[in-house]
Amino acid sequence: MAFWRFWFIFFPFTALLFSMVHGSPLNAPVITLGEKKSLFGEKAQANEYVSYALYYWPDPANPDGPYKPIDGKKNKRLRSMDDSGRMAAFISTVCSLGRQYKLDRDPQAASRAGQWLKAWFIAPATRMQPHLKYAQIRPGHRTEGDGGGIIDLYRMPEFLEALAVLKCSNALTAEEWKQVDAWLNQYYTWLTTSRQGRHAHTRSNNHYLFYVAQCAHLASFLGRSHEAAQWLAEAFANMDRHIAPDGSQPEELKRAEPWQYSVYTLQAWGYLVHLAERMGDKNYRYRKTPAGASIQKAVDYLLPYRSAPETWPWQGSRANTPLPAIFEPEQEGRPQRKCS
């Protein structure tokens, strides 16, 4: 699976931390959640994840009042003060180490991944609480997020792929793997029952799709195949809310950066396609809704602009980033290495 090369497009500060660890994940120090400064009145504890909404800024007309959104304008100062970079470093490093172990069965890679997993999921002093209720806080609004921050863990499907590989290694003991699974179970329960999770479940844009992708992959990883199949079926049933019959993605074309968000949302569909194909549904990407939409149509809509980015008709950036690798023809049918 090769989705990880696209995530840094959207979060430049997290890309900086990623660059710190990606060059040498075996030697990079383990990064855990930071101490909270309660800059905006949030009540999170040291082991609770906090991030600030990416596009929110002080209101010039009311400097001490609630922050206001400016779509497409990233508030790097806010992101530099939160845990988003630390989370990105954790996910990216474990994915890199899992990939390294998958390629050459390097025991050092597995051992180092285990140290990160113990720090984030097991050790009492640093273990992250299994929720994202303080993710993407909007300063001046309520002190808990509204569910939009669940997308901070949008790479969960890749992370779970890495864990599946590492379970064949010496990364953790059997008892420690049980604790990791318990954390993931608790997080899955929070996703599907919390106020924030229920809100993300009702969205009509990329937030909904990344939410469903997380839930589907978590259910599959945790052995709940029937629930995973239900999530896949639900995403398909709601496809017409996201993909038009011509393959465009209307909700993403409204954004200040329509190309980036069209590609980004296609990544969520790619996660769902990967899971569906792994579960035996090779037609998931091609199946059409009654209105005529399909995932492959969304791919086909974007592909011509890759060779002629200057023809992209929408405002914002040109068609200057690639599509998720799962939709590149040379990636199709690549064999997946199994545990032995």
Coordinates of C-alpha atoms in Angstrom, one line a residue:
M1 CA 0.0 0.0 0.0
A2 CA 1.5 3.3 -1.0
F3 CA -0.7 6.2 0.1
W4 CA 1.8 7.8 2.5
R5 CA 3.4 10.0 -0.1
F6 CA 0.5 12.4 -0.2
W7 CA -0.4 13.3 3.4
F8 CA 2.1 16.2 3.8
I9 CA 0.5 18.2 1.0
F10 CA -2.2 19.4 3.5
F11 CA -0.3 19.9 6.8
P12 CA 3.1 21.7 6.3
F13 CA 4.1 21.8 10.0
T14 CA 3.5 18.0 10.3
A15 CA 5.6 17.6 7.2
L16 CA 8.5 19.2 9.1
L17 CA 8.3 16.7 11.9
F18 CA 7.8 13.9 9.4
S19 CA 11.1 15.0 7.7
M20 CA 12.8 14.8 11.0
V21 CA 11.9 11.2 11.5
H22 CA 11.5 9.8 8.0
G23 CA 15.1 10.0 7.1
S24 CA 16.1 7.6 9.9
P25 CA 13.1 6.1 11.7
L26 CA 15.4 3.6 13.5
N27 CA 17.3 6.4 15.3
A28 CA 14.7 9.2 15.7
P29 CA 13.6 9.8 19.3
V30 CA 10.1 8.7 20.2
I31 CA 7.8 11.7 20.2
T32 CA 4.7 11.6 22.5
L33 CA 1.9 14.1 23.2
G34 CA 3.0 17.4 24.5
E35 CA 2.2 19.2 27.8
K36 CA -0.9 21.3 27.3
K37 CA -0.8 25.1 27.8
S38 CA -4.5 25.6 27.8
L39 CA -4.1 28.5 25.4
F40 CA -7.8 28.7 24.5
G41 CA -9.4 27.2 27.7
E42 CA -9.4 23.6 26.7
K43 CA -9.4 21.2 29.6
A44 CA -7.4 18.4 28.1
Q45 CA -4.9 16.4 30.2
A46 CA -1.3 15.7 29.2
N47 CA -2.3 12.4 27.6
E48 CA -5.2 13.7 25.6
Y49 CA -4.7 14.7 22.0
V50 CA -5.3 18.4 21.2
S51 CA -5.2 20.1 17.8
Y52 CA -6.5 23.4 16.4
A53 CA -8.6 23.9 13.3
L54 CA -6.4 24.5 10.4
Y55 CA -8.2 27.4 8.7
Y56 CA -9.3 29.5 11.7
W57 CA -8.1 33.0 12.4
P58 CA -8.7 35.9 14.8
D59 CA -11.6 38.1 13.7
P60 CA -10.3 41.6 13.0
A61 CA -13.7 43.1 14.0
N62 CA -13.6 41.2 17.3
P63 CA -10.0 40.3 18.2
D64 CA -11.0 38.7 21.6
G65 CA -13.9 36.9 20.2
P66 CA -14.3 33.5 18.4
Y67 CA -12.0 32.8 15.6
K68 CA -13.4 32.8 12.0
P69 CA -12.7 30.4 9.2
I70 CA -10.8 31.4 6.0
D71 CA -10.9 28.4 3.7
G72 CA -7.6 27.6 2.2
K73 CA -5.5 29.9 4.5
K74 CA -3.6 27.7 6.9
N75 CA -2.9 29.0 10.4
K76 CA 0.5 27.6 10.9
R77 CA 1.0 29.2 14.2
L78 CA -2.0 27.3 15.7
R79 CA -0.8 24.0 14.3
S80 CA 2.7 24.6 15.6
M81 CA 1.3 24.7 19.2
D82 CA -0.7 21.5 19.1
D83 CA -0.2 17.8 18.9
S84 CA -0.9 17.3 15.2
G85 CA 2.8 17.2 14.3
R86 CA 3.5 14.7 17.0
M87 CA 0.6 12.5 15.8
A88 CA 1.8 12.7 12.3
A89 CA 5.4 11.7 13.4
F90 CA 4.0 8.7 15.2
I91 CA 1.8 7.5 12.4
S92 CA 4.4 8.1 9.7
T93 CA 7.3 6.5 11.6
V94 CA 5.3 3.3 12.4
C95 CA 4.2 3.1 8.8
S96 CA 7.8 3.5 7.6
L97 CA 9.1 0.9 10.1
G98 CA 6.3 -1.5 9.1
R99 CA 7.1 -1.0 5.5
Q100 CA 10.8 -1.7 6.2
Y101 CA 10.0 -4.8 8.1
K102 CA 7.7 -6.0 5.4
L103 CA 10.5 -5.6 2.8
D104 CA 13.4 -7.2 4.6
R105 CA 12.1 -8.6 7.9
D106 CA 14.5 -6.3 9.8
P107 CA 14.1 -7.1 13.5
Q108 CA 15.5 -3.6 14.5
A109 CA 12.7 -2.0 12.5
A110 CA 10.1 -4.1 14.3
S111 CA 11.7 -3.4 17.7
R112 CA 11.7 0.3 17.1
A113 CA 8.1 0.3 16.0
G114 CA 7.3 -1.5 19.2
Q115 CA 8.8 1.3 21.3
W116 CA 6.6 3.8 19.6
L117 CA 3.5 1.7 20.1
K118 CA 4.3 1.2 23.7
A119 CA 4.7 4.9 24.3
W120 CA 1.4 5.8 22.5
F121 CA -0.8 2.9 23.5
I122 CA 0.6 1.2 26.7
A123 CA 2.9 3.2 29.0
P124 CA 0.7 4.9 31.6
A125 CA 2.7 8.2 31.6
T126 CA 2.5 8.8 27.9
R127 CA -0.4 6.6 26.6
M128 CA -2.8 8.6 24.5
Q129 CA -6.4 8.5 25.7
P130 CA -8.5 6.7 23.0
H131 CA -10.5 9.6 21.7
L132 CA -10.2 12.8 19.6
K133 CA -12.7 15.0 21.4
Y134 CA -10.2 17.9 21.6
A135 CA -9.2 17.6 17.9
Q136 CA -9.4 20.7 15.7
I137 CA -10.6 23.1 18.4
R138 CA -11.9 26.3 17.1
P139 CA -10.6 29.1 19.4
G140 CA -13.4 31.0 21.1
H141 CA -16.0 28.3 20.4
R142 CA -16.7 25.2 22.6
T143 CA -13.7 23.7 24.3
E144 CA -14.3 20.3 22.6
G145 CA -14.2 19.7 18.9
D146 CA -17.3 19.1 16.9
G147 CA -16.1 16.0 15.1
G148 CA -14.2 17.6 12.4
G149 CA -10.9 16.7 14.1
I150 CA -11.5 13.0 13.6
I151 CA -9.9 13.5 10.2
D152 CA -6.6 14.1 12.0
L153 CA -6.3 10.3 12.1
Y154 CA -7.2 10.0 8.4
R155 CA -4.2 7.7 7.9
M156 CA -5.5 5.1 10.2
P157 CA -6.0 2.6 7.4
E158 CA -2.3 2.7 6.5
F159 CA -1.4 2.5 10.2
L160 CA -3.5 -0.6 10.6
E161 CA -1.8 -2.1 7.6
A162 CA 1.6 -1.5 9.3
L163 CA 0.3 -3.1 12.5
A164 CA -0.9 -6.2 10.6
V165 CA 2.6 -6.6 9.3
L166 CA 4.3 -5.9 12.6
K167 CA 2.1 -8.5 14.4
C168 CA 4.3 -11.1 12.6
S169 CA 7.4 -9.7 14.3
N170 CA 9.0 -9.2 17.7
A171 CA 7.7 -5.7 18.0
L172 CA 5.6 -6.5 21.0
T173 CA 4.8 -9.4 23.2
A174 CA 1.4 -11.2 22.9
E175 CA 0.2 -9.4 26.0
E176 CA 1.3 -6.1 24.7
W177 CA -0.5 -6.7 21.4
K178 CA -3.7 -7.3 23.5
Q179 CA -3.3 -3.9 25.0
V180 CA -2.9 -2.3 21.6
D181 CA -6.0 -4.1 20.4
A182 CA -7.8 -2.9 23.5
W183 CA -6.9 0.7 22.7
L184 CA -8.1 0.3 19.2
N185 CA -11.4 -1.2 20.4
Q186 CA -11.9 1.7 22.8
Y187 CA -11.2 4.2 20.0
Y188 CA -13.6 2.4 17.6
T189 CA -16.3 2.5 20.3
W190 CA -15.7 6.2 20.8
L191 CA -15.8 6.8 17.0
T192 CA -19.2 5.1 16.7
T193 CA -20.9 6.4 19.9
S194 CA -19.5 9.8 20.8
R195 CA -21.1 13.2 19.9
Q196 CA -18.1 13.9 17.7
G197 CA -18.3 10.6 15.9
R198 CA -22.1 11.0 15.3
H199 CA -21.4 14.5 13.9
A200 CA -18.7 13.3 11.5
H201 CA -21.1 10.5 10.4
T202 CA -23.5 13.1 9.1
R203 CA -21.1 15.2 7.1
S204 CA -21.4 15.4 3.3
N205 CA -17.8 16.0 2.3
N206 CA -14.4 14.4 2.8
H207 CA -14.9 14.3 6.6
Y208 CA -17.6 11.7 6.2
L209 CA -15.5 9.5 3.9
F210 CA -12.4 9.5 6.0
Y211 CA -14.6 8.8 9.0
V212 CA -16.2 5.8 7.3
A213 CA -12.8 4.6 6.1
Q214 CA -11.4 4.7 9.6
C215 CA -14.4 2.8 10.9
A216 CA -14.3 0.2 8.2
H217 CA -10.6 -0.5 8.5
L218 CA -10.8 -0.6 12.3
A219 CA -13.7 -3.1 12.2
S220 CA -11.8 -5.3 9.8
F221 CA -8.6 -5.2 11.8
L222 CA -10.5 -6.0 15.0
G223 CA -12.1 -9.1 13.4
R224 CA -15.5 -7.5 12.9
S225 CA -15.8 -8.4 9.2
H226 CA -19.6 -8.0 9.1
E227 CA -19.3 -4.5 10.4
A228 CA -16.5 -3.7 8.0
A229 CA -18.8 -4.9 5.1
Q230 CA -21.6 -2.7 6.5
W231 CA -19.4 0.4 6.4
L232 CA -18.4 -0.3 2.8
A233 CA -22.0 -0.8 1.8
E234 CA -22.9 2.5 3.6
A235 CA -20.2 4.4 1.8
F236 CA -21.4 3.1 -1.6
A237 CA -25.1 3.9 -0.7
N238 CA -24.0 7.5 0.0
M239 CA -21.8 7.9 -3.0
D240 CA -24.2 10.2 -4.9
R241 CA -23.7 12.8 -2.1
H242 CA -20.0 12.9 -3.0
I243 CA -19.5 11.9 -6.7
A244 CA -21.6 13.4 -9.5
P245 CA -22.6 11.2 -12.5
D246 CA -19.8 12.9 -14.5
G247 CA -17.2 11.9 -11.9
S248 CA -16.7 15.4 -10.3
Q249 CA -16.8 15.8 -6.6
P250 CA -19.1 18.8 -6.0
E251 CA -18.4 19.2 -2.3
E252 CA -14.6 19.4 -2.9
L253 CA -14.9 21.7 -6.0
K254 CA -16.4 24.3 -3.6
R255 CA -13.1 24.5 -1.7
A256 CA -10.4 27.2 -2.1
E257 CA -8.1 24.4 -3.3
P258 CA -10.5 22.2 -5.4
W259 CA -7.8 20.0 -7.0
Q260 CA -6.1 19.2 -3.7
Y261 CA -9.3 18.3 -2.0
S262 CA -10.6 16.3 -5.0
V263 CA -7.4 14.2 -4.8
Y264 CA -7.5 14.1 -1.0
T265 CA -11.1 12.8 -1.0
L266 CA -10.1 10.3 -3.6
Q267 CA -7.6 9.0 -1.1
A268 CA -10.5 8.1 1.2
W269 CA -12.2 6.3 -1.6
G270 CA -8.9 4.5 -2.2
Y271 CA -8.8 3.3 1.4
L272 CA -12.3 1.9 0.9
V273 CA -11.4 0.3 -2.4
H274 CA -8.4 -1.4 -0.9
L275 CA -10.4 -2.9 1.9
A276 CA -13.2 -4.0 -0.4
E277 CA -10.8 -5.7 -2.7
R278 CA -9.0 -7.4 0.2
M279 CA -12.4 -8.7 1.3
G280 CA -13.1 -10.1 -2.1
D281 CA -15.1 -7.4 -3.8
K282 CA -13.0 -6.6 -6.9
N283 CA -15.8 -4.5 -8.5
Y284 CA -16.2 -1.9 -5.7
R285 CA -14.4 0.9 -7.6
Y286 CA -16.3 0.3 -10.8
R287 CA -19.8 -0.3 -9.5
K288 CA -22.2 2.5 -10.4
T289 CA -25.0 4.0 -8.4
P290 CA -28.5 4.4 -9.9
A291 CA -27.5 7.9 -10.9
G292 CA -24.4 6.7 -12.7
A293 CA -21.6 7.7 -10.3
S294 CA -18.7 5.4 -9.4
I295 CA -15.3 5.7 -7.8
Q296 CA -13.6 4.9 -11.1
K297 CA -15.5 7.8 -12.7
A298 CA -14.1 10.1 -10.1
V299 CA -10.6 8.9 -11.1
D300 CA -11.4 9.3 -14.8
Y301 CA -12.6 12.8 -14.2
L302 CA -9.2 13.9 -12.8
L303 CA -6.8 11.9 -14.9
P304 CA -6.9 14.1 -18.1
Y305 CA -5.8 17.2 -16.1
R306 CA -2.7 15.4 -14.8
S307 CA -1.2 15.5 -18.3
A308 CA -2.6 19.0 -19.0
P309 CA -2.8 20.8 -15.6
E310 CA -3.2 24.2 -17.3
T311 CA -6.7 23.1 -18.5
W312 CA -8.0 22.5 -14.9
P313 CA -11.1 24.9 -15.0
W314 CA -11.5 25.6 -11.3
Q315 CA -9.9 28.3 -9.1
G316 CA -7.0 27.5 -6.8
S317 CA -4.1 25.3 -7.5
R318 CA -3.5 23.5 -10.7
A319 CA -3.6 19.8 -11.2
N320 CA -0.1 19.5 -9.9
T321 CA -0.2 16.5 -7.5
P322 CA -0.6 12.8 -8.3
L323 CA -3.6 10.7 -7.6
P324 CA -3.4 8.0 -4.8
A325 CA -1.2 5.2 -5.9
I326 CA -3.9 2.6 -5.8
F327 CA -5.5 4.3 -8.8
E328 CA -2.3 4.2 -10.8
P329 CA -2.4 1.3 -13.4
E330 CA 1.0 0.0 -12.5
Q331 CA 0.0 -0.4 -8.9
E332 CA -3.0 -2.7 -9.6
G333 CA -2.5 -6.3 -8.9
R334 CA 0.7 -5.8 -7.0
P335 CA 1.0 -8.9 -4.7
Q336 CA 0.8 -8.3 -1.0
R337 CA 3.3 -10.1 1.2
K338 CA 1.8 -12.2 3.9
C339 CA 3.0 -13.2 7.3
S340 CA 5.1 -16.4 7.3

